[in-house]
Short mmCIF file of C-alpha atoms in Angstrom, two decimals:
data_model
loop_
_atom_site.label_atom_id
_atom_site.label_comp_id
_atom_site.label_asym_id
_atom_site.label_seq_id
_atom_site.Cartn_x
_atom_site.Cartn_y
_atom_site.Cartn_z
CA UNK A 1 44.38 -1.91 -4.52
CA UNK A 2 40.77 -1.94 -4.74
CA UNK A 3 38.35 0.92 -5.70
CA UNK A 4 34.93 2.20 -3.85
CA UNK A 5 32.93 3.85 -5.90
CA UNK A 6 31.17 6.27 -3.01
CA UNK A 7 29.15 9.13 -2.32
CA UNK A 8 29.98 10.80 1.18
CA UNK A 9 26.65 11.04 2.74
CA UNK A 10 25.67 7.18 1.34
CA UNK A 11 24.77 5.26 4.42
CA UNK A 12 25.32 1.88 2.17
CA UNK A 13 28.76 3.20 1.10
CA UNK A 14 29.61 4.29 4.69
CA UNK A 15 29.22 0.58 5.66
CA UNK A 16 31.34 -0.37 3.64
CA UNK A 17 34.17 2.16 4.38
CA UNK A 18 34.19 1.04 8.13
CA UNK A 19 34.31 -2.45 7.09
CA UNK A 20 36.94 -1.87 4.63
CA UNK A 21 38.63 -0.07 7.63
CA UNK A 22 38.21 -2.42 10.51
CA UNK A 23 39.91 -4.96 8.29
CA UNK A 24 42.87 -2.95 7.60
CA UNK A 25 42.12 -3.06 3.65
CA UNK A 26 43.73 0.13 1.58
CA UNK A 27 41.23 1.20 -1.51
CA UNK A 28 40.72 4.20 -3.58
CA UNK A 29 37.32 6.21 -2.95
CA UNK A 30 35.98 7.25 -6.56
CA UNK A 31 33.31 9.60 -5.73
CA UNK A 32 29.93 9.41 -7.11
CA UNK A 33 27.57 12.69 -6.74
CA UNK A 34 24.32 11.35 -5.96
CA UNK A 35 22.78 15.03 -5.98
CA UNK A 36 24.48 17.12 -8.71
CA UNK A 37 23.01 17.10 -12.23
CA UNK A 38 20.36 14.98 -11.39
CA UNK A 39 22.64 12.25 -9.76
CA UNK A 40 25.99 11.02 -11.42
CA UNK A 41 24.52 7.47 -10.55
CA UNK A 42 22.28 7.44 -13.18
CA UNK A 43 24.40 8.34 -15.73
CA UNK A 44 25.32 5.70 -18.53
CA UNK A 45 29.07 5.72 -17.36
CA UNK A 46 27.77 4.92 -13.84
CA UNK A 47 25.13 2.37 -14.80
CA UNK A 48 27.97 0.70 -16.74
CA UNK A 49 29.65 -0.30 -13.70
CA UNK A 50 26.71 -0.84 -11.68
CA UNK A 51 23.26 -1.03 -13.45
CA UNK A 52 21.05 -0.36 -10.20
CA UNK A 53 22.23 3.35 -10.44
CA UNK A 54 23.10 2.96 -6.60
CA UNK A 55 26.23 3.28 -4.73
CA UNK A 56 28.45 1.57 -3.50
CA UNK A 57 29.94 -0.49 -6.14
CA UNK A 58 33.28 -2.15 -5.25
CA UNK A 59 35.98 -2.86 -7.56
CA UNK A 60 38.98 -5.08 -7.16
CA UNK A 61 40.74 -6.28 -10.25
CA UNK A 62 38.18 -8.76 -12.01
CA UNK A 63 35.67 -8.32 -8.86
CA UNK A 64 32.84 -5.99 -9.17
CA UNK A 65 30.34 -6.44 -6.84
CA UNK A 66 27.34 -4.21 -5.46
CA UNK A 67 25.13 -4.16 -2.52
CA UNK A 68 26.75 -3.18 0.90
CA UNK A 69 25.98 -6.32 2.85
CA UNK A 70 27.17 -8.84 -0.07
CA UNK A 71 30.56 -6.62 -0.23
CA UNK A 72 30.86 -6.95 3.62
CA UNK A 73 30.34 -10.78 3.31
CA UNK A 74 32.65 -10.85 0.65
CA UNK A 75 35.63 -9.07 2.58
CA UNK A 76 34.72 -11.05 5.75
CA UNK A 77 35.00 -14.65 3.38
CA UNK A 78 38.27 -13.21 1.79
CA UNK A 79 39.95 -11.51 5.01
CA UNK A 80 38.58 -13.04 7.85
CA UNK A 81 40.58 -11.30 10.37
CA UNK A 82 39.45 -9.37 12.16
CA UNK A 83 36.00 -10.95 11.92
CA UNK A 84 32.97 -9.13 11.90
CA UNK A 85 30.69 -12.20 12.25
CA UNK A 86 30.64 -14.66 15.40
CA UNK A 87 31.72 -18.00 14.75
CA UNK A 88 28.71 -19.62 16.07
CA UNK A 89 25.86 -20.23 13.39
CA UNK A 90 23.32 -19.00 15.79
CA UNK A 91 25.31 -15.70 16.81
CA UNK A 92 25.98 -15.09 13.17
CA UNK A 93 22.24 -15.34 12.08
CA UNK A 94 21.43 -12.82 15.06
CA UNK A 95 24.26 -10.37 13.97
CA UNK A 96 23.00 -10.63 10.42
CA UNK A 97 19.18 -10.08 11.18
CA UNK A 98 20.21 -6.98 13.31
CA UNK A 99 21.95 -5.56 10.34
CA UNK A 100 19.27 -6.44 8.23
CA UNK A 101 16.92 -4.62 10.32
CA UNK A 102 18.82 -1.53 10.00
CA UNK A 103 19.63 -2.06 6.20
CA UNK A 104 16.48 -3.83 4.99
CA UNK A 105 13.76 -2.70 7.23
CA UNK A 106 14.95 1.10 8.01
CA UNK A 107 17.30 2.52 5.02
CA UNK A 108 15.63 1.42 1.92
CA UNK A 109 12.19 3.24 2.84
CA UNK A 110 14.35 6.42 3.74
CA UNK A 111 16.59 6.29 0.62
CA UNK A 112 17.12 9.42 -1.36
CA UNK A 113 15.14 7.99 -4.67
CA UNK A 114 12.23 7.09 -2.36
CA UNK A 115 12.54 10.63 -0.65
CA UNK A 116 12.45 12.15 -4.36
CA UNK A 117 9.30 9.95 -5.57
CA UNK A 118 7.67 11.11 -2.31
CA UNK A 119 8.42 14.76 -3.38
CA UNK A 120 8.07 14.96 -7.24
CA UNK A 121 5.63 11.79 -7.98
CA UNK A 122 3.27 12.30 -4.90
CA UNK A 123 3.76 16.02 -4.12
CA UNK A 124 4.28 15.73 -0.44
CA UNK A 125 5.55 18.44 1.55
CA UNK A 126 8.96 18.80 3.16
CA UNK A 127 7.27 18.67 6.57
CA UNK A 128 5.69 15.33 5.45
CA UNK A 129 8.93 14.02 3.78
CA UNK A 130 10.76 14.59 7.17
CA UNK A 131 7.88 13.03 9.36
CA UNK A 132 8.14 10.03 6.98
CA UNK A 133 11.91 9.45 7.55
CA UNK A 134 11.64 10.01 11.16
CA UNK A 135 8.92 7.65 11.33
CA UNK A 136 11.08 4.75 9.62
CA UNK A 137 13.89 5.50 11.67
CA UNK A 138 11.85 5.82 14.93
CA UNK A 139 9.78 2.13 13.95
CA UNK A 140 13.31 0.51 13.48
CA UNK A 141 15.32 1.83 16.19
CA UNK A 142 12.42 1.11 18.96
CA UNK A 143 12.58 -2.59 17.92
CA UNK A 144 16.87 -2.56 17.48
CA UNK A 145 16.97 -0.85 20.97
CA UNK A 146 14.80 -3.50 22.59
CA UNK A 147 17.00 -6.49 20.91
CA UNK A 148 20.10 -4.58 21.97
CA UNK A 149 19.00 -4.39 25.46
CA UNK A 150 17.41 -7.94 25.77
CA UNK A 151 20.84 -9.24 25.24
CA UNK A 152 22.01 -11.29 27.87
CA UNK A 153 25.43 -9.45 28.16
CA UNK A 154 25.94 -6.06 27.00
CA UNK A 155 29.36 -5.09 25.44
CA UNK A 156 30.78 -2.14 24.12
CA UNK A 157 29.39 -2.76 20.67
CA UNK A 158 26.14 -4.00 19.32
CA UNK A 159 26.69 -7.29 20.17
CA UNK A 160 29.72 -8.20 22.22
CA UNK A 161 32.93 -6.42 22.76
CA UNK A 162 34.17 -6.28 18.95
CA UNK A 163 32.87 -4.62 16.27
CA UNK A 164 30.75 -6.42 13.90
CA UNK A 165 28.26 -6.33 10.53
CA UNK A 166 25.88 -4.48 13.21
CA UNK A 167 28.21 -1.75 14.01
CA UNK A 168 28.77 -1.07 10.26
CA UNK A 169 25.22 -0.61 9.83
CA UNK A 170 24.10 1.21 13.10
CA UNK A 171 26.52 3.76 12.83
CA UNK A 172 25.59 5.34 9.38
CA UNK A 173 21.80 4.92 10.19
CA UNK A 174 22.51 7.04 13.76
CA UNK A 175 24.40 9.47 11.35
CA UNK A 176 21.54 9.88 9.28
CA UNK A 177 19.02 9.95 12.11
CA UNK A 178 21.11 13.07 13.50
CA UNK A 179 20.84 14.62 10.33
CA UNK A 180 17.14 14.25 10.25
CA UNK A 181 17.09 15.42 14.08
CA UNK A 182 15.51 12.32 15.47
CA UNK A 183 15.41 12.15 19.01
CA UNK A 184 17.56 9.80 20.41
CA UNK A 185 16.73 9.60 24.08
CA UNK A 186 14.41 6.69 23.76
CA UNK A 187 17.55 4.85 22.34
CA UNK A 188 20.09 4.90 25.09
CA UNK A 189 21.88 1.67 23.88
CA UNK A 190 21.95 2.61 20.14
CA UNK A 191 23.56 5.87 21.29
CA UNK A 192 26.05 4.46 23.34
CA UNK A 193 27.42 1.95 20.80
CA UNK A 194 27.82 4.68 18.49
CA UNK A 195 29.47 7.01 20.53
CA UNK A 196 31.83 3.96 21.52
CA UNK A 197 32.19 3.18 17.83
CA UNK A 198 33.38 6.66 16.98
CA UNK A 199 36.05 6.54 19.46
CA UNK A 200 37.78 4.22 17.03
CA UNK A 201 39.98 5.50 14.07
CA UNK A 202 38.42 2.76 11.32
CA UNK A 203 34.83 4.20 12.10
CA UNK A 204 36.08 8.28 12.38
CA UNK A 205 38.15 7.92 8.93
CA UNK A 206 34.83 6.25 7.36
CA UNK A 207 32.81 9.23 8.49
CA UNK A 208 31.16 11.49 5.63
CA UNK A 209 32.98 14.82 6.83
CA UNK A 210 36.46 12.56 6.12
CA UNK A 211 35.67 11.60 2.70
CA UNK A 212 37.49 13.36 -0.23
CA UNK A 213 34.04 14.35 -1.73
CA UNK A 214 32.63 15.68 1.83
CA UNK A 215 30.72 19.18 1.04
CA UNK B 1 10.74 -29.77 14.50
CA UNK B 2 11.20 -26.36 14.00
CA UNK B 3 8.26 -23.84 13.48
CA UNK B 4 7.80 -20.93 11.05
CA UNK B 5 5.70 -17.76 11.93
CA UNK B 6 4.10 -17.29 8.61
CA UNK B 7 1.25 -15.67 6.86
CA UNK B 8 0.78 -17.12 3.43
CA UNK B 9 1.12 -13.73 1.13
CA UNK B 10 3.97 -12.87 3.08
CA UNK B 11 6.89 -12.40 0.66
CA UNK B 12 9.74 -12.86 3.60
CA UNK B 13 7.84 -15.96 4.78
CA UNK B 14 7.40 -17.16 1.41
CA UNK B 15 11.30 -17.00 0.91
CA UNK B 16 12.00 -18.99 4.21
CA UNK B 17 9.36 -21.72 3.35
CA UNK B 18 11.12 -22.27 -0.19
CA UNK B 19 14.56 -22.58 1.41
CA UNK B 20 13.28 -25.48 4.07
CA UNK B 21 11.49 -27.30 1.11
CA UNK B 22 14.70 -27.00 -0.81
CA UNK B 23 16.78 -28.31 1.85
CA UNK B 24 14.05 -31.25 2.61
CA UNK B 25 13.58 -29.81 6.41
CA UNK B 26 10.17 -30.39 8.15
CA UNK B 27 8.64 -27.75 10.05
CA UNK B 28 5.43 -26.58 11.25
CA UNK B 29 3.65 -23.20 10.20
CA UNK B 30 1.71 -21.12 12.48
CA UNK B 31 0.04 -18.42 10.74
CA UNK B 32 0.20 -14.93 12.05
CA UNK B 33 -2.70 -13.00 10.22
CA UNK B 34 -1.04 -9.79 8.92
CA UNK B 35 -4.17 -8.03 8.20
CA UNK B 36 -7.30 -9.03 10.41
CA UNK B 37 -8.00 -7.20 13.62
CA UNK B 38 -5.25 -4.46 12.59
CA UNK B 39 -2.62 -7.25 12.31
CA UNK B 40 -1.84 -10.10 14.82
CA UNK B 41 2.02 -9.35 13.98
CA UNK B 42 1.24 -6.14 15.98
CA UNK B 43 0.00 -7.58 19.20
CA UNK B 44 1.74 -8.07 22.32
CA UNK B 45 1.67 -12.14 22.10
CA UNK B 46 3.59 -12.00 18.40
CA UNK B 47 5.94 -8.91 19.87
CA UNK B 48 7.12 -10.99 22.92
CA UNK B 49 8.38 -13.38 19.77
CA UNK B 50 9.67 -10.91 17.49
CA UNK B 51 9.57 -7.57 18.68
CA UNK B 52 9.68 -6.10 14.99
CA UNK B 53 6.31 -7.06 14.34
CA UNK B 54 7.07 -8.79 11.37
CA UNK B 55 7.09 -12.14 9.86
CA UNK B 56 8.85 -14.56 9.46
CA UNK B 57 9.75 -15.76 12.99
CA UNK B 58 11.94 -19.04 12.78
CA UNK B 59 11.68 -21.09 16.04
CA UNK B 60 13.73 -24.31 16.41
CA UNK B 61 14.17 -25.26 20.35
CA UNK B 62 16.15 -22.41 21.27
CA UNK B 63 17.01 -20.48 18.40
CA UNK B 64 14.57 -17.76 17.65
CA UNK B 65 15.40 -15.85 14.65
CA UNK B 66 13.84 -13.28 12.16
CA UNK B 67 14.76 -11.49 9.20
CA UNK B 68 14.64 -14.19 6.20
CA UNK B 69 17.80 -13.69 4.62
CA UNK B 70 19.66 -14.07 7.98
CA UNK B 71 17.13 -17.22 8.70
CA UNK B 72 18.26 -18.75 5.23
CA UNK B 73 21.95 -18.20 5.81
CA UNK B 74 21.41 -19.87 9.23
CA UNK B 75 19.86 -22.69 7.36
CA UNK B 76 22.72 -22.90 4.87
CA UNK B 77 25.11 -23.00 7.74
CA UNK B 78 23.55 -25.73 9.65
CA UNK B 79 22.32 -27.82 6.72
CA UNK B 80 24.71 -27.02 3.87
CA UNK B 81 23.51 -29.41 1.36
CA UNK B 82 21.81 -28.94 -0.98
CA UNK B 83 23.79 -26.01 -1.21
CA UNK B 84 21.47 -22.55 -2.23
CA UNK B 85 25.13 -20.53 -1.81
CA UNK B 86 27.89 -21.29 -4.82
CA UNK B 87 31.10 -22.23 -3.41
CA UNK B 88 33.24 -19.38 -4.52
CA UNK B 89 33.66 -16.23 -2.81
CA UNK B 90 32.59 -13.77 -5.37
CA UNK B 91 29.97 -15.93 -6.78
CA UNK B 92 28.36 -16.24 -3.40
CA UNK B 93 28.83 -12.33 -3.26
CA UNK B 94 26.98 -11.70 -6.80
CA UNK B 95 24.27 -14.37 -5.48
CA UNK B 96 23.74 -12.20 -2.27
CA UNK B 97 23.81 -9.09 -3.93
CA UNK B 98 20.97 -10.14 -6.21
CA UNK B 99 19.07 -11.46 -3.48
CA UNK B 100 19.37 -7.99 -1.88
CA UNK B 101 18.54 -6.25 -4.86
CA UNK B 102 14.95 -8.03 -4.45
CA UNK B 103 15.04 -8.31 -0.52
CA UNK B 104 16.54 -4.58 0.30
CA UNK B 105 15.52 -2.70 -2.63
CA UNK B 106 12.31 -3.86 -3.92
CA UNK B 107 10.50 -5.36 -1.10
CA UNK B 108 10.81 -3.51 1.93
CA UNK B 109 9.70 -0.17 -0.15
CA UNK B 110 6.41 -2.11 -1.14
CA UNK B 111 5.91 -3.71 2.18
CA UNK B 112 2.48 -3.53 3.66
CA UNK B 113 3.42 -1.11 6.74
CA UNK B 114 4.62 1.28 4.04
CA UNK B 115 1.66 0.90 1.80
CA UNK B 116 -0.33 1.60 4.83
CA UNK B 117 1.62 4.77 5.71
CA UNK B 118 1.09 6.11 2.36
CA UNK B 119 -2.83 5.50 2.39
CA UNK B 120 -3.46 6.44 6.16
CA UNK B 121 -0.80 9.03 6.94
CA UNK B 122 -0.44 10.97 3.73
CA UNK B 123 -3.86 10.03 2.08
CA UNK B 124 -2.91 8.78 -1.31
CA UNK B 125 -5.36 7.43 -3.30
CA UNK B 126 -5.63 3.78 -4.33
CA UNK B 127 -4.29 4.30 -7.86
CA UNK B 128 -1.26 6.42 -6.44
CA UNK B 129 -0.59 3.70 -4.08
CA UNK B 130 -0.72 0.70 -6.65
CA UNK B 131 1.46 2.97 -9.01
CA UNK B 132 4.07 3.18 -6.20
CA UNK B 133 4.09 -0.69 -5.89
CA UNK B 134 4.42 -0.95 -9.79
CA UNK B 135 7.16 1.64 -9.72
CA UNK B 136 9.47 -0.13 -7.26
CA UNK B 137 8.92 -3.63 -8.87
CA UNK B 138 9.77 -2.11 -12.51
CA UNK B 139 12.68 -0.41 -11.10
CA UNK B 140 14.28 -3.30 -9.34
CA UNK B 141 12.94 -5.84 -11.99
CA UNK B 142 14.80 -3.40 -14.90
CA UNK B 143 18.51 -3.82 -12.99
CA UNK B 144 17.92 -7.59 -12.14
CA UNK B 145 16.70 -8.56 -15.55
CA UNK B 146 19.97 -7.17 -17.12
CA UNK B 147 22.17 -8.40 -14.65
CA UNK B 148 20.78 -11.95 -15.30
CA UNK B 149 20.94 -11.60 -18.95
CA UNK B 150 24.32 -10.25 -18.72
CA UNK B 151 25.60 -13.25 -17.15
CA UNK B 152 28.20 -15.41 -19.25
CA UNK B 153 25.98 -18.65 -19.17
CA UNK B 154 22.28 -18.45 -18.77
CA UNK B 155 21.24 -21.71 -16.26
CA UNK B 156 17.51 -22.71 -15.71
CA UNK B 157 17.69 -20.99 -12.31
CA UNK B 158 18.65 -17.20 -11.85
CA UNK B 159 22.49 -18.00 -11.35
CA UNK B 160 23.30 -21.48 -12.50
CA UNK B 161 21.29 -24.89 -12.65
CA UNK B 162 20.53 -25.21 -9.15
CA UNK B 163 18.38 -23.29 -6.89
CA UNK B 164 19.92 -20.24 -4.96
CA UNK B 165 19.06 -17.59 -2.56
CA UNK B 166 18.16 -15.53 -5.15
CA UNK B 167 15.41 -17.70 -6.61
CA UNK B 168 13.97 -18.00 -3.11
CA UNK B 169 13.43 -14.29 -3.55
CA UNK B 170 12.56 -13.93 -6.95
CA UNK B 171 9.69 -16.26 -6.64
CA UNK B 172 7.65 -14.23 -4.26
CA UNK B 173 8.56 -11.06 -5.63
CA UNK B 174 7.09 -12.54 -9.11
CA UNK B 175 4.18 -13.43 -7.27
CA UNK B 176 3.61 -9.84 -5.96
CA UNK B 177 4.26 -8.36 -9.35
CA UNK B 178 1.34 -10.34 -10.56
CA UNK B 179 -0.76 -9.37 -7.63
CA UNK B 180 -0.32 -6.04 -8.82
CA UNK B 181 -0.51 -6.90 -12.16
CA UNK B 182 3.20 -5.56 -13.36
CA UNK B 183 3.56 -6.01 -17.01
CA UNK B 184 6.33 -8.74 -16.96
CA UNK B 185 7.11 -8.50 -20.99
CA UNK B 186 10.23 -6.50 -20.41
CA UNK B 187 11.49 -9.27 -17.80
CA UNK B 188 11.56 -12.37 -19.96
CA UNK B 189 14.76 -14.03 -17.88
CA UNK B 190 12.77 -13.39 -14.64
CA UNK B 191 9.84 -14.49 -16.15
CA UNK B 192 11.66 -17.89 -17.23
CA UNK B 193 13.22 -18.10 -14.10
CA UNK B 194 10.18 -18.03 -12.25
CA UNK B 195 8.15 -20.56 -14.52
CA UNK B 196 11.16 -22.78 -14.07
CA UNK B 197 11.17 -22.62 -10.39
CA UNK B 198 7.47 -23.32 -10.24
CA UNK B 199 8.00 -26.79 -11.69
CA UNK B 200 9.68 -27.77 -8.39
CA UNK B 201 7.78 -29.18 -5.80
CA UNK B 202 9.50 -27.16 -3.32
CA UNK B 203 8.53 -23.92 -4.78
CA UNK B 204 4.76 -25.19 -5.61
CA UNK B 205 4.48 -26.36 -1.62
CA UNK B 206 5.86 -22.98 -0.38
CA UNK B 207 3.76 -21.04 -2.56
CA UNK B 208 0.85 -18.82 -0.80
CA UNK B 209 -2.09 -20.60 -1.99
CA UNK B 210 -0.56 -24.05 -0.41
CA UNK B 211 -0.56 -22.38 2.83
CA UNK B 212 -2.84 -23.52 5.80
CA UNK B 213 -3.79 -19.94 6.21
CA UNK B 214 -4.51 -19.39 2.61
CA UNK B 215 -7.55 -17.42 1.69
#
């Protein structure tokens, strides 16, 4: 059985939990507390496993992988069914691009370590920090909403009628948007996809509140 | 022939230029000036092509793709030789993860729009803005250097003796690090890989100064 080093609120770990569940793969969760005591992810014990000091890390026998999208691509190659990427190369590229719109263009800018730097090194106020968070979500969701709405056929999920890599990224980002009270009214398509995903057990079991380290 | 909407200094466009050159694919460059007149990428003409308002956009007949890593994965699937990803799934995951260490965990935080927000919305000084830039490069390069150095065999490129997706991301990030005068002394392996890549015509022709819109 594989092991996922995870934190209940980490978006990146949440993505991998969804993918593991969608593929029906059993795994053990080892919690890494990102906040307590300055962050367990920065301690030598965790750095020995993942030098970046970020979660998640996926360990399976001799396999040690970091970066959520790389882990999910690996799961896709090792366990192709059910597929999280379409078969057609252009459609695959579109799915990867929409996933990166979240995983590269929203999430890293709003990540915990960045918010910490804003507060501790630049001395911004909590209100400015929250505005920063919301700004990048709104900017990213505005173009994502336009892209989802512009698709020639609208499925139940972000792309089509089965879950893809996009949904693995979208649901955790909406969870975070809700935490920061982002008004989702301008993003009806994203909200509908999120709501549909959360009717599925694979997504519900991956949610922060369903994790062993939930607070 | 395909078209790449590019800006000479854009890291993300630079990655795709390297991949196109490594694969020997001809393409036309259409420059999108990211700074002049508030940024051509934010104008309706470009947004109609790429609603995110970011470069690059890759257009080839009916194909319109954004996100540099998704474009490169598409090129890899359509033109598998020379390969920019290893054949083994675990090795592929490692290459993708190292590429994301740069493309997700360094670059987005230091991107132009973020630096603009710091300056215009948070009113940070130029010195604070430069320190921000350097901080995320140093943090990212520190773990990347450790990962490259820890490999059981050291090749000429980041991973092995042929260029991969990692090199497509590494060279543009080092170029930016040099612009911001990051001290590369603690990163000898990254510097050596960069230097070796720049002996290749495919990398040299992709460089900012070799672009039609270079200033």
